[in-house]
Short mmCIF file of C-alpha atoms and ligand atoms in Angstrom, two decimals:
data_model
loop_
_atom_site.label_atom_id
_atom_site.label_comp_id
_atom_site.label_asym_id
_atom_site.label_seq_id
_atom_site.Cartn_x
_atom_site.Cartn_y
_atom_site.Cartn_z
CA MET A 1 -8.05 -23.13 23.88
CA LEU A 2 -7.50 -22.63 20.30
CA LYS A 3 -11.02 -23.88 18.47
CA VAL A 4 -12.44 -24.53 14.99
CA GLU A 5 -15.84 -25.23 14.90
CA ASN A 6 -17.28 -26.48 11.43
CA VAL A 7 -15.27 -23.77 9.56
CA LYS A 8 -15.85 -23.63 5.57
CA LYS A 9 -13.48 -21.88 3.26
CA ALA A 10 -14.15 -21.07 -0.38
CA PHE A 11 -12.17 -19.36 -2.88
CA GLY A 12 -14.95 -18.52 -5.38
CA ASP A 13 -16.17 -22.08 -6.51
CA VAL A 14 -13.42 -23.87 -5.22
CA ILE A 15 -14.08 -25.25 -1.65
CA VAL A 16 -10.85 -25.60 0.12
CA LEU A 17 -11.86 -26.36 4.15
CA ASP A 18 -15.21 -27.91 4.49
CA GLY A 19 -16.47 -28.22 8.16
CA VAL A 20 -13.16 -28.82 10.00
CA ASN A 21 -13.04 -28.85 13.67
CA LEU A 22 -10.11 -28.56 15.49
CA THR A 23 -9.01 -27.97 19.04
CA VAL A 24 -5.31 -27.68 20.38
CA SER A 25 -5.21 -27.32 24.36
CA PRO A 26 -2.62 -25.39 25.88
CA GLY A 27 0.79 -27.50 26.03
CA GLU A 28 -0.02 -29.56 23.35
CA VAL A 29 1.29 -29.85 20.10
CA VAL A 30 -0.64 -31.18 17.04
CA SER A 31 0.55 -31.33 14.13
CA ILE A 32 -1.16 -31.37 10.56
CA LEU A 33 -0.57 -33.75 7.53
CA GLY A 34 -1.65 -33.56 4.35
CA SER A 35 -1.01 -34.02 0.60
CA SER A 36 -0.36 -30.53 -1.46
CA GLY A 37 -3.39 -28.41 -2.23
CA SER A 38 -5.74 -30.00 1.13
CA GLY A 39 -6.14 -26.98 2.70
CA LYS A 40 -3.33 -27.08 5.60
CA SER A 41 -1.97 -23.31 4.84
CA THR A 42 -5.28 -21.99 4.25
CA LEU A 43 -6.48 -23.20 7.33
CA ILE A 44 -3.53 -21.46 9.26
CA ARG A 45 -4.41 -18.59 7.72
CA CYS A 46 -8.18 -18.34 8.82
CA ILE A 47 -6.98 -18.98 12.67
CA ASN A 48 -4.38 -16.07 12.21
CA GLY A 49 -7.20 -13.66 10.65
CA LEU A 50 -5.58 -13.37 6.98
CA GLU A 51 -8.28 -15.21 4.97
CA LYS A 52 -12.49 -15.02 6.36
CA LEU A 53 -14.50 -17.34 6.71
CA ASN A 54 -17.93 -18.52 4.75
CA ASP A 55 -19.18 -20.36 7.82
CA GLY A 56 -18.03 -22.02 11.43
CA ARG A 57 -16.03 -20.20 14.16
CA ILE A 58 -12.76 -20.28 15.14
CA THR A 59 -11.79 -18.62 19.05
CA VAL A 60 -7.98 -18.47 20.37
CA ASP A 61 -8.75 -18.18 24.09
CA ASP A 62 -12.43 -17.37 23.39
CA PHE A 63 -11.70 -14.20 21.12
CA ASP A 64 -13.66 -14.90 17.98
CA VAL A 65 -11.27 -14.19 15.11
CA SER A 66 -14.22 -12.85 12.83
CA LYS A 67 -15.24 -10.53 14.99
CA PRO A 68 -13.33 -7.06 14.07
CA ARG A 69 -13.69 -6.58 18.28
CA ASP A 70 -11.68 -10.04 19.16
CA LEU A 71 -9.06 -10.00 16.08
CA ALA A 72 -6.56 -8.24 17.98
CA GLU A 73 -6.89 -10.03 21.08
CA ALA A 74 -6.80 -13.19 18.87
CA ARG A 75 -3.82 -12.41 17.17
CA LYS A 76 -1.55 -11.24 20.25
CA ARG A 77 -2.19 -14.81 21.39
CA SER A 78 -0.88 -16.71 18.18
CA GLY A 79 2.76 -16.26 16.97
CA THR A 80 3.18 -17.09 13.41
CA VAL A 81 5.87 -18.63 11.84
CA PHE A 82 5.86 -18.60 8.21
CA GLN A 83 6.76 -21.13 5.01
CA LEU A 84 9.40 -18.15 3.17
CA PHE A 85 10.43 -16.56 6.18
CA ASN A 86 8.31 -12.87 5.57
CA LEU A 87 10.89 -10.72 7.40
CA TYR A 88 11.42 -7.23 6.98
CA PRO A 89 13.80 -6.54 4.64
CA HIS A 90 14.50 -3.13 5.52
CA MET A 91 15.27 -3.96 9.33
CA THR A 92 17.57 -6.37 11.57
CA ALA A 93 17.60 -9.44 13.03
CA LEU A 94 16.98 -7.69 16.03
CA GLN A 95 14.44 -4.85 15.15
CA ASN A 96 12.23 -7.25 13.22
CA ILE A 97 12.06 -8.71 16.55
CA THR A 98 11.30 -5.96 18.38
CA LEU A 99 8.54 -3.84 16.06
CA ALA A 100 5.80 -6.41 17.16
CA PRO A 101 6.62 -6.01 21.18
CA VAL A 102 7.28 -2.47 21.34
CA GLU A 103 4.25 -0.96 19.02
CA VAL A 104 1.41 -3.66 20.01
CA LEU A 105 2.51 -4.88 22.94
CA LYS A 106 4.06 -1.19 24.17
CA ARG A 107 6.81 -3.10 26.03
CA PRO A 108 9.57 -0.24 26.43
CA LYS A 109 12.16 -0.41 23.83
CA ALA A 110 15.68 -1.25 25.90
CA GLU A 111 13.57 -4.15 27.39
CA ALA A 112 12.22 -5.41 24.50
CA GLU A 113 15.45 -5.15 23.01
CA ALA A 114 17.07 -7.05 25.66
CA GLU A 115 14.49 -10.04 25.37
CA GLY A 116 15.21 -9.39 21.64
CA ARG A 117 18.83 -10.28 22.12
CA ALA A 118 18.47 -13.30 24.53
CA LEU A 119 15.80 -14.97 22.28
CA LEU A 120 18.53 -14.56 19.49
CA ALA A 121 21.27 -15.91 21.73
CA SER A 122 19.16 -19.18 22.60
CA VAL A 123 19.05 -19.71 18.69
CA GLY A 124 22.67 -19.23 18.15
CA LEU A 125 22.11 -16.33 16.17
CA GLY A 126 23.45 -13.99 19.41
CA ASP A 127 26.06 -12.44 17.83
CA ARG A 128 23.53 -11.55 14.08
CA ALA A 129 21.08 -8.88 16.07
CA ASP A 130 22.69 -6.44 13.82
CA ALA A 131 22.33 -7.90 10.60
CA TYR A 132 19.84 -7.96 7.83
CA PRO A 133 18.16 -10.53 6.56
CA SER A 134 19.84 -10.47 3.19
CA GLN A 135 23.35 -10.80 5.03
CA LEU A 136 21.68 -14.28 6.66
CA SER A 137 21.22 -17.92 5.58
CA GLY A 138 18.15 -19.42 5.37
CA GLY A 139 18.17 -21.26 8.33
CA GLN A 140 19.52 -18.19 10.02
CA ARG A 141 16.52 -16.12 8.54
CA GLN A 142 14.09 -18.90 9.92
CA ARG A 143 15.57 -19.10 13.00
CA VAL A 144 15.28 -15.23 13.51
CA GLY A 145 11.58 -15.82 11.94
CA ILE A 146 10.63 -18.01 15.22
CA CYS A 147 12.00 -15.58 17.74
CA ARG A 148 10.06 -12.56 16.31
CA ALA A 149 6.95 -14.70 16.66
CA LEU A 150 8.70 -16.05 20.28
CA ALA A 151 8.91 -12.03 21.31
CA MET A 152 5.16 -11.46 21.73
CA LYS A 153 5.02 -14.57 23.56
CA PRO A 154 2.30 -15.80 21.91
CA ARG A 155 -0.18 -18.80 24.29
CA TYR A 156 -0.50 -20.64 20.65
CA LEU A 157 2.26 -20.99 17.85
CA LEU A 158 1.51 -21.80 14.58
CA LEU A 159 4.07 -23.04 12.12
CA ASP A 160 3.02 -23.56 8.57
CA GLU A 161 6.31 -26.07 7.03
CA VAL A 162 8.88 -24.39 8.17
CA THR A 163 11.52 -25.69 6.66
CA SER A 164 9.91 -26.73 3.50
CA ALA A 165 11.84 -23.62 2.11
CA LEU A 166 15.00 -25.13 3.34
CA ASP A 167 17.98 -27.88 2.84
CA PRO A 168 18.34 -30.53 5.21
CA GLU A 169 21.06 -29.21 7.42
CA MET A 170 19.36 -25.79 7.80
CA THR A 171 16.32 -27.89 8.10
CA ALA A 172 17.87 -29.86 10.74
CA GLU A 173 19.02 -27.01 12.59
CA VAL A 174 15.32 -25.27 12.90
CA LEU A 175 13.61 -28.64 13.58
CA ALA A 176 16.08 -29.10 17.06
CA ILE A 177 14.93 -25.14 17.92
CA LEU A 178 11.43 -26.51 17.62
CA ALA A 179 12.28 -29.59 19.73
CA LYS A 180 13.33 -27.78 22.56
CA LEU A 181 10.20 -25.45 22.26
CA ALA A 182 8.19 -28.34 22.28
CA THR A 183 9.79 -30.24 25.57
CA ASP A 184 9.65 -26.38 27.43
CA GLY A 185 5.71 -26.70 27.50
CA THR A 186 5.18 -24.42 24.06
CA THR A 187 1.69 -25.04 22.56
CA MET A 188 2.21 -25.60 18.49
CA LEU A 189 -0.01 -26.00 15.93
CA PHE A 190 2.35 -27.50 13.05
CA VAL A 191 1.94 -27.94 9.94
CA THR A 192 4.70 -30.06 8.22
CA HIS A 193 5.64 -32.70 5.73
CA GLU A 194 8.39 -33.72 8.17
CA ILE A 195 6.56 -37.52 9.43
CA GLU A 196 9.31 -38.31 11.15
CA PHE A 197 10.08 -35.41 13.19
CA ALA A 198 5.83 -34.84 13.81
CA ARG A 199 5.86 -38.47 15.48
CA GLN A 200 9.02 -37.13 17.29
CA ILE A 201 7.28 -33.96 18.79
CA SER A 202 3.30 -34.36 18.73
CA ASP A 203 0.60 -34.84 21.56
CA ARG A 204 -1.59 -35.15 18.22
CA ILE A 205 -1.57 -35.70 14.67
CA VAL A 206 -4.54 -34.74 12.18
CA PHE A 207 -4.79 -35.38 8.60
CA LEU A 208 -6.40 -33.08 6.31
CA GLU A 209 -7.85 -34.67 2.72
CA LYS A 210 -9.18 -32.20 0.05
CA GLY A 211 -11.01 -29.58 2.95
CA LYS A 212 -12.03 -32.26 5.66
CA LEU A 213 -10.30 -33.35 9.00
CA LEU A 214 -9.95 -37.47 8.29
CA VAL A 215 -7.99 -38.28 10.93
CA ASP A 216 -7.45 -36.93 14.82
CA LEU A 217 -5.27 -39.11 16.79
CA PRO A 218 -2.67 -39.38 19.58
CA ALA A 219 0.63 -38.95 17.30
CA GLU A 220 1.16 -43.09 18.16
CA GLN A 221 -2.07 -44.07 17.43
CA PHE A 222 -1.59 -42.44 13.93
CA PHE A 223 0.92 -44.71 12.49
CA ALA A 224 -0.62 -47.86 14.06
CA PRO A 225 -2.06 -50.16 11.80
CA ASP A 226 -5.39 -50.10 13.54
CA GLY A 227 -5.31 -46.34 13.74
CA GLY A 228 -4.24 -43.71 11.23
CA LEU A 229 -2.97 -46.35 8.74
CA ALA A 230 -6.71 -48.23 8.53
CA GLN A 231 -7.58 -45.18 6.65
CA PRO A 232 -6.31 -46.13 3.13
CA ARG A 233 -5.82 -42.58 2.27
CA VAL A 234 -3.24 -41.88 5.61
CA ALA A 235 -1.89 -45.07 4.04
CA GLN A 236 -1.39 -43.98 0.72
CA PHE A 237 0.43 -40.56 1.70
CA LEU A 238 2.70 -42.15 4.23
CA SER A 239 3.71 -44.65 1.71
CA LYS A 240 3.83 -41.66 -0.63
CA MET A 241 6.00 -39.47 1.62
CA ARG A 242 8.36 -42.21 2.61
CA LYS A 243 9.33 -42.95 -1.00
CA ASP A 244 10.14 -39.40 -1.82
CA MET B 1 15.01 54.25 -26.52
CA ARG B 2 16.50 50.85 -27.04
CA TYR B 3 19.34 49.57 -24.72
CA THR B 4 21.06 47.01 -27.06
CA GLU B 5 23.82 46.45 -24.64
CA PHE B 6 24.01 44.12 -21.80
CA THR B 7 24.97 45.64 -18.52
CA PRO B 8 25.76 43.99 -15.46
CA PHE B 9 22.40 44.71 -13.60
CA ASP B 10 21.21 42.15 -16.24
CA LEU B 11 22.98 39.39 -14.37
CA TRP B 12 21.10 40.69 -11.41
CA LEU B 13 18.30 40.45 -13.29
CA LEU B 14 18.80 36.61 -14.54
CA THR B 15 19.63 35.72 -10.68
CA GLN B 16 16.92 37.10 -9.99
CA GLY B 17 14.70 35.53 -12.61
CA LEU B 18 16.35 32.35 -11.22
CA GLY B 19 15.27 33.09 -7.59
CA VAL B 20 11.56 33.12 -8.67
CA THR B 21 11.82 30.08 -10.81
CA ILE B 22 13.64 28.11 -8.09
CA GLY B 23 11.34 29.63 -5.27
CA LEU B 24 8.29 28.19 -7.32
CA PHE B 25 10.03 25.53 -7.85
CA LEU B 26 10.54 24.02 -4.39
CA ALA B 27 7.12 25.69 -3.28
CA THR B 28 5.10 23.73 -5.76
CA SER B 29 7.32 20.36 -4.99
CA LEU B 30 7.12 20.37 -1.72
CA LEU B 31 2.88 20.64 -2.28
CA GLY B 32 2.96 18.23 -4.62
CA VAL B 33 4.88 15.62 -2.93
CA LEU B 34 2.84 16.34 0.12
CA ILE B 35 -0.48 15.77 -1.78
CA GLY B 36 0.90 13.38 -4.07
CA VAL B 37 1.70 11.11 -1.10
CA VAL B 38 -1.83 12.32 1.33
CA TRP B 39 -3.41 10.77 -2.47
CA GLY B 40 -1.60 7.21 -2.84
CA VAL B 41 -2.52 6.94 1.47
CA ILE B 42 -5.93 7.86 0.56
CA ARG B 43 -5.41 4.64 -1.73
CA PHE B 44 -4.20 2.29 0.47
CA TYR B 45 -6.75 3.13 3.21
CA ARG B 46 -8.87 2.28 -0.15
CA VAL B 47 -11.05 5.21 0.84
CA PRO B 48 -14.12 4.71 -0.98
CA VAL B 49 -15.44 7.33 -3.83
CA LEU B 50 -12.05 9.21 -3.01
CA THR B 51 -9.82 6.98 -4.08
CA GLN B 52 -11.58 6.50 -7.63
CA LEU B 53 -11.53 10.67 -7.66
CA ILE B 54 -8.10 10.90 -6.85
CA THR B 55 -7.03 8.59 -9.91
CA PHE B 56 -9.52 10.29 -12.01
CA VAL B 57 -8.08 13.44 -11.52
CA SER B 58 -4.58 12.12 -11.73
CA GLU B 59 -5.52 11.10 -14.83
CA ILE B 60 -6.75 14.06 -17.00
CA LEU B 61 -3.69 16.00 -15.03
CA LYS B 62 -1.30 13.58 -16.12
CA ASN B 63 -2.84 13.48 -19.84
CA SER B 64 -3.63 16.84 -20.75
CA PRO B 65 -0.80 19.87 -21.44
CA VAL B 66 0.39 21.79 -18.19
CA LEU B 67 0.32 24.88 -20.50
CA VAL B 68 -3.56 24.12 -20.85
CA GLN B 69 -4.20 23.83 -17.59
CA LEU B 70 -2.09 26.60 -16.82
CA PHE B 71 -4.68 28.74 -18.96
CA LEU B 72 -7.82 26.93 -17.26
CA VAL B 73 -6.29 28.27 -13.76
CA PHE B 74 -5.71 31.28 -14.82
CA PHE B 75 -8.20 32.48 -17.35
CA GLY B 76 -10.82 29.91 -16.34
CA PHE B 77 -10.79 30.22 -12.42
CA PRO B 78 -11.52 34.07 -12.12
CA GLY B 79 -15.02 34.39 -14.20
CA LEU B 80 -16.26 30.75 -12.78
CA LEU B 81 -15.27 30.92 -9.04
CA LYS B 82 -15.40 34.72 -9.08
CA MET B 83 -12.13 35.09 -7.09
CA ASN B 84 -9.08 37.10 -8.50
CA VAL B 85 -6.19 34.94 -9.76
CA THR B 86 -2.92 36.18 -10.01
CA PRO B 87 0.14 34.84 -12.10
CA VAL B 88 1.93 33.49 -9.22
CA THR B 89 -1.27 31.78 -7.39
CA ALA B 90 -1.59 29.71 -10.89
CA ALA B 91 1.50 29.36 -11.54
CA LEU B 92 1.76 27.60 -7.75
CA ILE B 93 -1.64 25.91 -8.26
CA THR B 94 -0.77 24.45 -11.59
CA LEU B 95 2.43 23.18 -11.05
CA SER B 96 1.48 21.20 -7.17
CA ALA B 97 -1.43 19.57 -9.16
CA ASN B 98 0.48 18.26 -11.90
CA THR B 99 3.02 17.60 -9.82
CA ALA B 100 1.02 15.40 -7.15
CA ALA B 101 -0.82 13.38 -9.68
CA PHE B 102 3.20 12.26 -10.73
CA VAL B 103 4.22 11.71 -7.44
CA TYR B 104 0.79 9.80 -6.16
CA VAL B 105 1.89 7.49 -9.35
CA ILE B 106 5.17 6.76 -8.31
CA ALA B 107 3.98 6.42 -4.68
CA VAL B 108 1.37 3.68 -5.56
CA SER B 109 4.15 1.57 -7.08
CA ALA B 110 6.45 2.10 -4.54
CA ILE B 111 3.45 0.77 -1.97
CA GLU B 112 2.53 -1.88 -4.00
CA SER B 113 6.44 -3.03 -4.34
CA ILE B 114 6.19 -4.11 -1.21
CA GLY B 115 6.14 -7.79 -0.99
CA ARG B 116 2.92 -8.46 0.63
CA ASP B 117 3.99 -11.52 2.73
CA GLN B 118 5.97 -8.63 4.96
CA ILE B 119 2.94 -7.12 5.39
CA GLU B 120 0.63 -10.01 6.43
CA ALA B 121 3.57 -11.29 8.59
CA ALA B 122 3.06 -7.58 9.98
CA ARG B 123 -0.47 -7.54 10.27
CA VAL B 124 -0.81 -10.93 11.58
CA PHE B 125 1.51 -9.51 14.89
CA GLY B 126 -0.70 -7.24 15.40
CA LEU B 127 0.22 -3.96 13.48
CA THR B 128 -2.55 -1.71 12.60
CA ARG B 129 -2.81 -0.58 9.37
CA TRP B 130 -1.38 3.08 10.12
CA GLN B 131 1.75 1.26 11.68
CA VAL B 132 2.34 -0.96 9.01
CA LEU B 133 2.24 1.89 6.77
CA ARG B 134 4.36 3.86 8.99
CA HIS B 135 6.95 0.99 10.03
CA VAL B 136 6.95 -1.38 7.38
CA ILE B 137 5.77 0.61 4.11
CA ALA B 138 7.03 3.81 4.46
CA PRO B 139 10.87 2.81 5.11
CA GLN B 140 10.67 0.75 1.92
CA ALA B 141 8.88 2.75 0.05
CA ALA B 142 10.55 6.03 0.04
CA ALA B 143 13.70 4.38 -0.82
CA PHE B 144 11.92 2.91 -4.04
CA SER B 145 10.73 5.64 -5.12
CA ILE B 146 13.29 8.48 -4.67
CA GLY B 147 14.86 7.84 -7.65
CA PRO B 148 11.66 7.91 -9.96
CA LEU B 149 10.92 11.27 -7.91
CA THR B 150 14.40 12.61 -8.35
CA ALA B 151 13.84 12.24 -12.50
CA LEU B 152 10.39 13.49 -11.98
CA LEU B 153 11.62 16.69 -9.91
CA VAL B 154 14.22 17.39 -12.39
CA ASN B 155 11.30 17.53 -15.35
CA GLN B 156 8.97 19.53 -13.17
CA LEU B 157 11.78 22.46 -12.82
CA GLN B 158 11.67 22.68 -17.22
CA VAL B 159 8.28 22.82 -16.86
CA THR B 160 7.93 25.65 -14.50
CA SER B 161 9.19 27.74 -17.94
CA LEU B 162 5.62 27.72 -18.46
CA ILE B 163 4.64 30.23 -16.21
CA SER B 164 6.42 32.69 -17.91
CA VAL B 165 3.67 32.38 -20.11
CA ILE B 166 0.96 34.07 -18.28
CA GLY B 167 3.60 36.50 -17.41
CA VAL B 168 5.19 35.08 -13.92
CA MET B 169 8.91 36.67 -14.27
CA ASP B 170 10.84 33.55 -13.83
CA LEU B 171 13.81 33.17 -15.36
CA ALA B 172 11.91 32.22 -18.87
CA LYS B 173 10.10 35.69 -18.87
CA ILE B 174 13.71 37.48 -17.48
CA GLY B 175 15.33 35.85 -20.69
CA ALA B 176 12.67 36.63 -23.18
CA ASN B 177 12.59 40.36 -21.60
CA LEU B 178 16.29 40.72 -22.02
CA ASN B 179 16.17 38.77 -25.42
CA LEU B 180 14.08 41.43 -27.03
CA ARG B 181 16.24 44.24 -25.33
CA THR B 182 19.22 43.39 -26.68
CA LEU B 183 18.57 41.41 -29.83
CA LYS B 184 20.96 38.79 -29.05
CA PRO B 185 19.06 35.72 -28.37
CA PHE B 186 22.40 33.13 -28.95
CA ILE B 187 23.99 34.68 -25.88
CA VAL B 188 20.36 35.26 -23.86
CA TRP B 189 19.46 31.69 -24.58
CA THR B 190 22.26 30.05 -23.71
CA ALA B 191 23.00 31.99 -20.51
CA VAL B 192 19.32 30.79 -19.16
CA GLY B 193 19.61 27.27 -20.92
CA ILE B 194 23.49 26.84 -18.59
CA LEU B 195 21.33 27.89 -15.47
CA TYR B 196 18.49 25.74 -16.05
CA TYR B 197 20.72 23.50 -16.29
CA LEU B 198 23.13 24.16 -13.50
CA ALA B 199 19.62 24.32 -11.27
CA ALA B 200 18.69 20.56 -12.34
CA LYS B 201 22.19 19.25 -11.79
CA LEU B 202 22.12 20.74 -8.61
CA VAL B 203 18.09 18.84 -7.85
CA ALA B 204 19.49 15.55 -9.48
CA MET B 205 22.82 15.73 -7.08
CA LEU B 206 20.63 16.18 -3.74
CA GLY B 207 18.29 13.23 -4.96
CA SER B 208 21.13 10.87 -5.58
CA ALA B 209 22.61 11.70 -2.06
CA LEU B 210 19.44 11.18 -0.56
CA GLU B 211 18.76 8.19 -2.04
CA LYS B 212 22.32 6.90 -0.74
CA ARG B 213 21.39 8.04 2.92
CA LEU B 214 18.01 6.30 2.25
CA ARG B 215 19.56 2.96 1.39
CA ALA B 216 22.38 3.11 3.78
CA HIS B 217 19.46 3.58 6.81
CA SER B 218 17.95 0.96 5.56
CA ALA B 219 20.93 -1.12 4.28
CA PHE B 220 19.15 -3.84 2.60
CA ARG B 221 20.32 -4.70 -0.83
CA GLY B 222 17.51 -7.25 -2.53
CA LEU B 223 18.52 -10.64 -2.56
N1 LIG C 1 -5.93 -16.89 -2.53
C1 LIG C 1 -6.51 -17.69 -2.65
N2 LIG C 1 -6.97 -18.03 -3.89
C2 LIG C 1 -7.38 -18.95 -4.72
N3 LIG C 1 -7.19 -20.05 -4.27
C3 LIG C 1 -6.62 -20.36 -3.44
C4 LIG C 1 -6.26 -19.47 -2.33
N4 LIG C 1 -5.47 -19.73 -1.44
C5 LIG C 1 -5.52 -21.21 -2.03
N5 LIG C 1 -6.36 -21.70 -2.95
C6 LIG C 1 -6.40 -22.74 -2.86
O1 LIG C 1 -6.90 -23.86 -1.67
C7 LIG C 1 -6.07 -24.49 -2.11
C8 LIG C 1 -5.46 -24.98 -1.03
O2 LIG C 1 -4.49 -24.66 -0.63
P1 LIG C 1 -3.35 -24.42 0.68
O3 LIG C 1 -2.36 -23.47 0.52
O4 LIG C 1 -4.29 -24.38 1.43
O5 LIG C 1 -3.03 -25.58 0.82
P2 LIG C 1 -1.64 -26.63 1.42
O6 LIG C 1 -2.43 -27.46 2.02
O7 LIG C 1 -1.02 -25.49 2.13
O8 LIG C 1 -0.72 -27.24 0.34
P3 LIG C 1 0.81 -27.30 0.26
O9 LIG C 1 1.17 -28.49 1.05
O10 LIG C 1 1.29 -27.53 -1.15
O11 LIG C 1 0.92 -26.21 0.91
C9 LIG C 1 -5.62 -24.96 -3.23
O12 LIG C 1 -6.23 -25.74 -4.04
C10 LIG C 1 -5.23 -23.32 -3.92
O13 LIG C 1 -5.06 -23.90 -4.66
MG1 LIG C 2 0.31 -24.84 2.61
#
């Protein structure tokens, strides 16, 4: 279980997360919607330990990310896919994928490489294992980014707007992979602006507004007039997104 | 009695002087790079007090004349530390420290040139700070800094000539002796200049060869 309990986070005087509660159970796909600046990325960064909490608690399978002793274990259980890929530019696609399994999980190199190649093949990059990030398209880079996260066999996959730096065609190729992961039962916490896609793959959708979690509903109820849409802010947000 | 003509033995003397210059250059470069990189790593770990101390020392070393530093070590240390400082020791200490100060600056900017986002990615996947330094930062920082480092070392090679002032028998000192004896400054200093030039050229060439290898090994070309 991934648990976010009453989390508060401020940068200086600016309160970015204001008492957020959220639980993700194994096997669930939970999408986070919310307008720009609502704190979505900050929430993800708090979960993977890149930001310190001001208050509240985040636990990943009972490992508290705020406790230095637990953080390493918590991080082993969650894998992050980044908006701007964040690949290591001096390493090939395969090296990007095997670095953490070899160094952190102490997997034998040959084994990690075999798995890395299999992962790359599964996202249609079987022949690009030795390419450097600069030699790959944005969509290909993001597929490597997904493989890199999956190589750690995380229990929870955290994705922060992983397609927003991609053009529509590349977006489609990455979303297809995520849809497959969802079907395979991968647990995902998925920040996105792809409303329709979120609706298709999510079990639950939550809505973040000015650091507060306004809505947390099963996907179909989120879009129902008496569900999420009953919230004026959600209705406003959805109609604006559909217009864009 | 004065010998005013050149003899074949003078060539041998010049070669010896060149040997001393190159030897001191190699030793102080090695020490300087090592110390400068260690200082850079200490700063990367943000070790309190030590980091500020290193930055302060590096500032002083960069912004005062090497000659003054050399005199301070050669004439000042014996009295202060009650130890005997030979010219070679003074040269080793001064040049190593001076090189370290500049290498520190290069190391710091090389480390800072690595995108934050990659480092965050590595941390999120559980790599320790040391593993991040070793696998993500160091290879890229090395490729980044080899150019400035080569330029620095070419310059430091010229700076070694200052140590002739305290009596180290390096190339410049041999040149000065030869000049006194032959009274042919134009020929002597041209020959000495050419030898410095050739040595510097060699350093520059080795640097660019290494740079090519490092960049090929980490074959990324920006975007
Ligand atoms: N390191 C930081 N220092 C100061 N303020 C920050 C920092 N990171 C984020 N913020 C602020 O926190 C707020 C929330 O930012 P966050 O990136 O979490 O929003 P978001 O919901 O992910 O937005 P977007 O949809 O544009 O990605 C913003 O007002 C932002 O300016
Ligand atoms: Mg964001």
